Short mmCIF file of C-alpha atoms and ligand atoms in Angstrom, two decimals:
data_model
loop_
_atom_site.label_atom_id
_atom_site.label_comp_id
_atom_site.label_asym_id
_atom_site.label_seq_id
_atom_site.Cartn_x
_atom_site.Cartn_y
_atom_site.Cartn_z
CA MET E 548 -2.25 31.51 -7.27
CA PRO E 549 0.24 28.63 -6.97
CA ASP E 550 -1.98 27.04 -4.43
CA ILE E 551 -5.00 27.21 -6.66
CA GLN E 552 -2.93 25.58 -9.46
CA ALA E 553 -1.56 22.92 -7.11
CA ARG E 554 -5.04 22.18 -5.85
CA SER E 555 -6.36 21.71 -9.35
CA ILE E 556 -3.40 19.37 -10.20
CA GLY E 557 -4.00 17.40 -7.03
CA GLN E 558 -7.73 17.20 -7.59
CA LEU E 559 -7.28 15.99 -11.15
CA ARG E 560 -4.99 13.18 -10.17
CA SER E 561 -6.87 12.27 -7.09
CA ASN E 562 -10.21 12.19 -8.88
CA GLN E 563 -8.57 9.75 -11.32
CA LEU E 564 -7.42 7.62 -8.42
CA LEU E 565 -10.94 7.76 -6.89
CA LYS E 566 -12.35 6.01 -9.87
CA ASP E 567 -10.20 3.01 -8.98
CA GLY E 568 -10.19 3.11 -5.21
CA ALA E 569 -12.75 3.09 -2.44
CA SER E 570 -15.79 5.32 -2.64
CA SER E 571 -15.33 8.89 -1.38
CA MET E 572 -17.40 8.23 1.68
CA GLN E 573 -15.18 5.39 2.99
CA GLN E 574 -12.25 5.63 5.28
CA ARG E 575 -9.25 5.23 2.99
CA ASN E 576 -6.08 3.63 4.36
CA PHE E 577 -2.75 2.96 2.74
CA LEU E 578 -1.45 -0.16 4.42
CA LYS E 579 -0.18 -2.54 1.80
CA ILE E 580 0.72 -2.26 -1.91
CA ILE E 581 -0.63 -5.75 -2.46
CA ARG E 582 -4.20 -4.28 -1.98
CA HIS E 583 -3.89 -1.70 -4.67
CA SER E 584 -4.51 -1.92 -8.46
CA ARG E 585 -2.08 -1.03 -11.15
CA SER E 586 -3.95 2.09 -12.16
CA GLU E 587 -4.03 3.23 -8.51
CA LEU E 588 -0.27 2.79 -8.09
CA GLU E 589 0.48 4.42 -11.45
CA GLY E 590 -1.88 7.32 -10.54
CA LEU E 591 0.13 7.80 -7.31
CA ILE E 592 3.47 7.93 -9.20
CA GLU E 593 2.00 10.56 -11.71
CA LEU E 594 0.58 12.55 -8.78
CA ALA E 595 3.95 12.56 -6.99
CA LEU E 596 5.60 13.76 -10.23
CA ASP E 597 3.13 16.63 -10.34
CA MET E 598 3.73 17.44 -6.72
CA LYS E 599 7.45 17.50 -7.32
CA THR E 600 7.26 19.65 -10.42
CA ALA E 601 4.94 22.28 -8.73
CA LYS E 602 7.69 22.77 -6.16
CA ALA E 603 5.31 24.83 -4.04
CA GLY E 604 3.74 24.38 -0.58
CA HIS E 605 0.30 23.31 -1.69
CA LYS E 606 -2.11 24.16 1.07
CA LEU E 607 -4.66 21.61 0.08
CA PHE E 608 -5.86 20.48 3.50
CA PRO E 609 -5.91 23.33 6.00
CA GLY E 610 -7.02 22.26 9.47
CA LYS E 611 -6.20 18.60 9.20
CA GLN E 612 -4.35 17.19 12.09
CA LEU E 613 -2.16 14.09 11.80
CA GLY E 614 -0.47 11.92 14.43
CA LEU E 615 2.83 10.22 13.67
CA LEU E 616 2.68 7.12 15.95
CA PHE E 617 6.06 5.40 15.92
CA SER E 618 7.23 2.46 17.99
CA SER E 619 10.77 2.56 16.64
CA PRO E 620 13.28 5.08 15.24
CA SER E 621 12.90 6.78 11.88
CA THR E 622 14.76 9.51 10.08
CA ARG E 623 13.34 9.55 6.55
CA THR E 624 9.73 8.38 7.06
CA ARG E 625 9.05 10.45 10.01
CA VAL E 626 10.58 13.76 8.84
CA SER E 627 9.38 13.49 5.25
CA PHE E 628 5.80 12.96 6.48
CA HIS E 629 6.15 15.86 8.88
CA VAL E 630 7.34 18.23 6.15
CA ALA E 631 4.87 16.77 3.61
CA ALA E 632 2.00 17.47 5.95
CA LYS E 633 3.10 20.95 6.57
CA GLN E 634 3.48 21.73 2.87
CA LEU E 635 -0.09 20.47 2.40
CA GLY E 636 -1.40 22.82 5.07
CA MET E 637 -1.82 20.14 7.77
CA ASP E 638 -0.34 19.85 11.23
CA ALA E 639 1.48 16.71 12.27
CA GLU E 640 2.54 15.70 15.70
CA TYR E 641 5.07 13.06 16.59
CA LEU E 642 3.77 10.53 19.10
CA GLY E 643 6.45 8.10 20.10
CA MET E 644 4.76 5.08 21.64
CA ASP E 645 7.04 5.34 24.60
CA VAL E 646 5.36 8.57 25.65
CA LEU E 647 1.83 7.36 25.25
CA GLN E 648 -0.11 5.35 27.89
CA MET E 649 0.43 2.24 25.69
CA GLN E 650 3.73 2.13 27.49
CA ASN E 651 1.71 1.44 30.64
CA GLY E 652 -0.46 -1.24 28.95
CA GLU E 653 -3.34 0.85 27.54
CA SER E 654 -4.88 -1.15 24.74
CA ILE E 655 -4.83 -0.42 21.05
CA LYS E 656 -8.57 -0.23 21.01
CA ASP E 657 -8.65 2.43 23.67
CA THR E 658 -5.66 4.36 22.21
CA ALA E 659 -7.07 4.31 18.70
CA SER E 660 -10.65 5.13 19.70
CA VAL E 661 -9.31 8.20 21.57
CA LEU E 662 -6.82 9.39 19.05
CA GLY E 663 -9.45 9.12 16.36
CA LYS E 664 -11.51 11.81 18.18
CA TYR E 665 -8.62 14.39 18.01
CA LEU E 666 -6.94 13.54 14.74
CA HIS E 667 -7.88 13.22 11.10
CA GLY E 668 -5.28 10.54 10.31
CA LEU E 669 -2.53 8.38 11.72
CA ILE E 670 0.81 7.45 10.30
CA VAL E 671 2.05 4.40 12.11
CA ARG E 672 5.23 2.35 12.31
CA SER E 673 4.91 -0.84 14.31
CA TYR E 674 6.73 -4.11 14.18
CA ASP E 675 7.93 -6.78 16.51
CA MET E 676 10.96 -8.72 15.20
CA THR E 677 10.30 -11.76 17.41
CA ASN E 678 6.54 -12.02 16.48
CA PHE E 679 6.07 -11.75 12.68
CA ALA E 680 2.77 -10.13 11.51
CA GLN E 681 1.90 -8.68 14.97
CA GLY E 682 2.66 -5.20 13.61
CA GLN E 683 0.35 -5.74 10.73
CA PHE E 684 -2.47 -6.88 12.97
CA ASP E 685 -1.89 -3.85 15.21
CA LEU E 686 -2.14 -1.46 12.25
CA GLU E 687 -5.40 -3.12 11.14
CA ASP E 688 -6.80 -2.74 14.68
CA LEU E 689 -5.72 0.90 14.88
CA ALA E 690 -7.41 1.63 11.51
CA PHE E 691 -10.57 -0.09 12.65
CA TYR E 692 -10.89 1.55 16.07
CA ALA E 693 -9.54 5.07 15.18
CA ASN E 694 -12.03 5.20 12.29
CA VAL E 695 -9.72 7.73 10.49
CA PRO E 696 -7.28 7.02 7.69
CA VAL E 697 -4.13 5.06 8.66
CA ILE E 698 -0.93 5.04 6.62
CA ASN E 699 1.66 2.30 7.16
CA ALA E 700 5.02 3.82 7.88
CA CYS E 701 6.57 0.34 7.99
CA ASP E 702 5.28 -2.69 9.70
CA ASP E 703 6.58 -6.28 9.64
CA THR E 704 4.77 -7.07 6.44
CA GLU E 705 5.07 -4.00 4.15
CA HIS E 706 6.66 -0.57 3.76
CA PRO E 707 4.47 0.73 0.95
CA CYS E 708 5.49 4.37 1.19
CA GLN E 709 9.22 3.57 0.72
CA ILE E 710 8.59 1.43 -2.37
CA MET E 711 6.20 3.95 -3.95
CA ALA E 712 8.95 6.57 -3.54
CA ASP E 713 11.32 4.16 -5.23
CA MET E 714 8.87 3.65 -8.08
CA LEU E 715 8.89 7.47 -8.50
CA THR E 716 12.67 7.41 -8.61
CA LEU E 717 12.71 4.69 -11.33
CA ARG E 718 9.99 6.49 -13.28
CA GLU E 719 12.07 9.72 -13.20
CA LEU E 720 15.22 7.91 -14.16
CA TYR E 721 13.97 5.81 -16.94
CA GLY E 722 10.65 7.42 -18.03
CA LYS E 723 7.68 5.20 -18.81
CA ASP E 724 10.10 2.37 -19.93
CA TYR E 725 11.17 1.70 -16.32
CA HIS E 726 9.16 -1.53 -16.43
CA LYS E 727 11.71 -2.92 -19.00
CA LYS E 728 14.76 -2.35 -16.87
CA ARG E 729 16.45 -5.27 -15.11
CA ILE E 730 16.19 -4.63 -11.40
CA VAL E 731 18.19 -6.89 -9.15
CA PHE E 732 16.72 -6.67 -5.72
CA THR E 733 19.21 -8.50 -3.52
CA TRP E 734 19.72 -9.45 0.13
CA GLY E 735 22.83 -7.94 1.71
CA TYR E 736 24.35 -8.63 5.00
CA THR E 737 23.25 -6.39 7.96
CA SER E 738 24.22 -6.88 11.58
CA ARG E 739 20.76 -5.64 12.54
CA GLN E 740 17.91 -7.95 11.68
CA LYS E 741 15.32 -6.07 9.70
CA THR E 742 11.78 -6.78 8.71
CA PRO E 743 11.11 -8.13 5.17
CA ALA E 744 8.69 -5.19 4.73
CA VAL E 745 10.56 -3.37 2.06
CA THR E 746 11.17 -6.62 0.05
CA HIS E 747 7.54 -7.63 0.33
CA SER E 748 6.45 -4.19 -0.97
CA MET E 749 8.92 -4.42 -3.88
CA ILE E 750 7.66 -7.78 -4.87
CA ALA E 751 4.05 -6.60 -4.60
CA ALA E 752 4.81 -3.48 -6.66
CA ALA E 753 6.78 -5.54 -9.25
CA SER E 754 3.94 -8.04 -9.61
CA THR E 755 1.26 -5.33 -9.89
CA LEU E 756 3.14 -2.89 -12.12
CA GLY E 757 4.77 -5.52 -14.23
CA LEU E 758 8.39 -4.88 -13.43
CA ASN E 759 11.40 -7.02 -14.43
CA VAL E 760 12.87 -7.95 -11.07
CA VAL E 761 15.36 -10.66 -9.98
CA LEU E 762 14.92 -11.29 -6.35
CA THR E 763 18.30 -12.57 -5.13
CA TYR E 764 18.94 -13.98 -1.69
CA PRO E 765 20.82 -16.75 0.21
CA PRO E 766 18.92 -20.00 0.47
CA GLY E 767 16.69 -19.92 3.58
CA PHE E 768 15.89 -16.21 3.51
CA ASP E 769 12.49 -16.81 1.89
CA LEU E 770 9.70 -14.30 2.15
CA SER E 771 6.30 -14.96 3.77
CA ASP E 772 4.10 -17.21 1.67
CA GLN E 773 1.78 -14.43 0.49
CA TYR E 774 4.66 -12.62 -1.20
CA GLN E 775 6.85 -15.60 -2.12
CA HIS E 776 3.82 -16.83 -4.20
CA LEU E 777 4.08 -13.76 -6.38
CA THR E 778 7.52 -14.89 -7.64
CA ASN E 779 8.29 -17.02 -10.77
CA LYS E 780 4.80 -16.42 -12.15
CA GLU E 781 4.30 -15.69 -15.80
CA GLY E 782 2.76 -12.24 -16.45
CA SER E 783 3.40 -8.85 -17.99
CA GLY E 784 6.39 -8.54 -15.62
CA ARG E 785 8.15 -11.25 -13.93
CA VAL E 786 9.90 -11.64 -10.52
CA GLU E 787 12.50 -14.30 -10.86
CA VAL E 788 14.23 -15.83 -7.83
CA SER E 789 17.97 -16.39 -7.81
CA HIS E 790 20.42 -17.57 -5.13
CA ASP E 791 23.44 -16.71 -7.29
CA LEU E 792 24.35 -13.03 -6.55
CA MET E 793 27.14 -12.71 -9.19
CA GLU E 794 25.06 -14.27 -11.99
CA SER E 795 21.94 -12.23 -11.25
CA CYS E 796 23.95 -8.98 -11.56
CA GLU E 797 24.73 -9.77 -15.20
CA LYS E 798 23.43 -6.82 -17.32
CA ALA E 799 21.54 -5.34 -14.42
CA ASP E 800 20.23 -1.76 -14.75
CA VAL E 801 19.63 -1.39 -11.00
CA ILE E 802 21.11 -3.16 -8.00
CA TYR E 803 18.94 -2.50 -4.96
CA VAL E 804 20.35 -3.85 -1.76
CA ARG E 805 18.32 -4.69 1.34
CA GLY E 806 18.92 -7.13 4.23
CA TRP E 807 15.89 -8.86 5.79
CA LYS E 808 15.09 -11.45 8.35
CA SER E 809 13.03 -14.31 6.88
CA PRO E 810 9.75 -14.91 8.67
CA LYS E 811 10.50 -18.59 8.06
CA MET E 812 13.50 -18.60 10.49
CA SER E 813 13.73 -18.06 14.20
CA TYR E 814 15.64 -15.07 15.52
CA ASP E 815 18.57 -17.32 16.56
CA GLU E 816 18.57 -19.39 13.33
CA ASP E 817 18.67 -16.22 11.31
CA ARG E 818 21.46 -14.75 13.39
CA LYS E 819 23.60 -17.81 13.03
CA ARG E 820 22.98 -18.16 9.25
CA ARG E 821 23.59 -14.53 8.42
CA ASP E 822 26.88 -14.50 10.33
CA GLU E 823 28.06 -17.56 8.32
CA ILE E 824 27.39 -16.01 4.94
CA ARG E 825 28.36 -12.41 5.77
CA GLY E 826 31.48 -12.16 3.46
CA ASP E 827 29.54 -13.48 0.45
CA TRP E 828 26.72 -10.99 0.66
CA CYS E 829 28.45 -7.62 0.61
CA ILE E 830 27.67 -5.92 -2.72
CA SER E 831 30.77 -4.28 -4.16
CA LYS E 832 32.39 -3.05 -7.41
CA LYS E 833 32.85 -6.65 -8.66
CA HIS E 834 29.08 -7.03 -8.88
CA PHE E 835 28.69 -3.71 -10.74
CA GLU E 836 31.38 -4.84 -13.23
CA ARG E 837 28.92 -7.59 -14.27
CA ALA E 838 26.07 -4.97 -14.50
CA ASN E 839 25.43 -2.44 -17.29
CA PRO E 840 27.96 0.38 -17.14
CA ASP E 841 25.35 2.97 -16.09
CA ALA E 842 23.65 0.66 -13.57
CA VAL E 843 22.58 2.45 -10.41
CA PHE E 844 22.87 1.49 -6.80
CA MET E 845 19.79 1.81 -4.67
CA ASP E 846 19.24 1.38 -0.92
CA CYS E 847 16.33 2.75 1.13
CA MET E 848 18.65 3.41 4.06
CA PRO E 849 19.68 3.55 6.82
CA LEU E 850 22.79 1.62 5.91
CA ILE E 851 26.14 0.84 7.37
CA ARG E 852 29.04 0.90 4.93
CA GLU E 853 30.88 -2.42 4.48
CA GLU E 854 27.96 -4.45 5.84
CA SER E 855 25.51 -4.96 2.91
CA THR E 856 27.52 -2.74 0.46
CA SER E 857 31.07 -1.57 0.12
CA ALA E 858 31.72 2.11 0.86
CA ASP E 859 33.09 2.77 -2.69
CA VAL E 860 29.72 1.77 -4.14
CA VAL E 861 27.67 3.61 -1.48
CA ASP E 862 29.63 6.78 -2.18
CA GLY E 863 30.39 6.09 -5.79
CA PRO E 864 29.09 7.84 -8.94
CA ASN E 865 26.33 5.31 -9.55
CA SER E 866 24.74 5.62 -6.12
CA ILE E 867 21.30 7.32 -6.10
CA ILE E 868 20.47 6.74 -2.42
CA TYR E 869 19.99 10.49 -1.57
CA HIS E 870 17.78 10.93 -4.66
CA GLN E 871 15.66 8.00 -3.32
CA ALA E 872 15.48 9.66 0.11
CA ALA E 873 14.53 12.97 -1.38
CA ASN E 874 11.63 11.36 -3.19
CA ARG E 875 10.19 10.18 0.06
CA LEU E 876 8.86 13.76 0.55
CA HIS E 877 7.09 13.96 -2.85
CA MET E 878 5.61 10.54 -2.54
CA GLN E 879 4.35 11.26 0.98
CA LYS E 880 2.55 14.30 -0.37
CA ALA E 881 0.95 12.25 -3.08
CA ILE E 882 -0.13 9.54 -0.57
CA LEU E 883 -1.58 12.15 1.76
CA SER E 884 -3.46 13.87 -1.13
CA TYR E 885 -4.83 10.53 -2.29
CA ILE E 886 -6.00 9.57 1.22
CA PHE E 887 -7.50 12.93 2.16
CA GLN E 888 -8.99 13.99 -1.12
CA ALA E 889 -11.45 11.14 -0.52
CA SER E 890 -12.87 12.81 2.52
CA LEU E 891 -13.23 16.38 1.07
N1 CP O 973 13.92 3.94 4.69
C1 CP O 973 13.27 4.31 5.83
O1 CP O 973 12.13 3.97 6.11
O2 CP O 973 14.01 5.12 6.76
P1 CP O 973 13.63 5.45 8.20
O3 CP O 973 13.67 4.17 9.01
O4 CP O 973 14.74 6.44 8.58
O5 CP O 973 12.35 6.09 8.17
#
């Protein structure tokens, strides 16, 4: 009985989404937030809330076989998709690119064309820190040649599953008024150079959903043009840009920390610049003193304490990083249901 109930909840929401998305006969991918409408994104958040409330393994898609194709390490995305697939009645196999013949030079075309014959969908992480946008092109090629749905598990341009899980967290925390909250999304120092994917997805979501975001970063760490152009535009919500970390934290409800490498700088330029400003871009209690007293700290993880954020903030009472991580599972289930409902 719980399965029947879950199926009907899932169908209800997914049918709503179908009205806004591609036709049910088309291959449906989830590659970038920037390609989805407000009603689609809001539908996903509500579907994830339903999935979370039902708390059951909903065997919606028995017999579907997924491949988790990852070119770099992952704890949250990989495991949450694996568990989400199982709870939906699917099988999911991890396919590190280092154990595929791609390692020996087999092309994306051949790999995708073959995997598409065995699998019903691919969840792919692919990026190259020295060649911005190559990961995105590779995902598009995989989706084209595999001819089965492809979900972006983080490329160099977007990390849509992460930010949709974060939208679920904000929706749970603040209810339908989450749009009104002041969200400071700030660059923080990391020794490892990371893609701007999470930041791009946040800006795309903020712009589409009408959030109140202050994008704060040191001069020079601009986003790629397509996403930078979404900032400082009038609209129902607004993404302001600030280079003053302390000022931007004034009356914040959320301080979300993320380090990224700007696509506008070379690897070496970025390295030199981030090391120069390291001390100024570690978020600590002094920043939270400027924020609202119940302001929360968000970080999509992984993180290293005392790099982008002080340990007392990471482990403090206002930190919701594990709640964020937990919501990855519920949002992955919503995304999988959204993708596969279309082909039922
Ligand atoms: N936030 C995130 O994507 O974590 P993983 O790299 O562990 O998947």
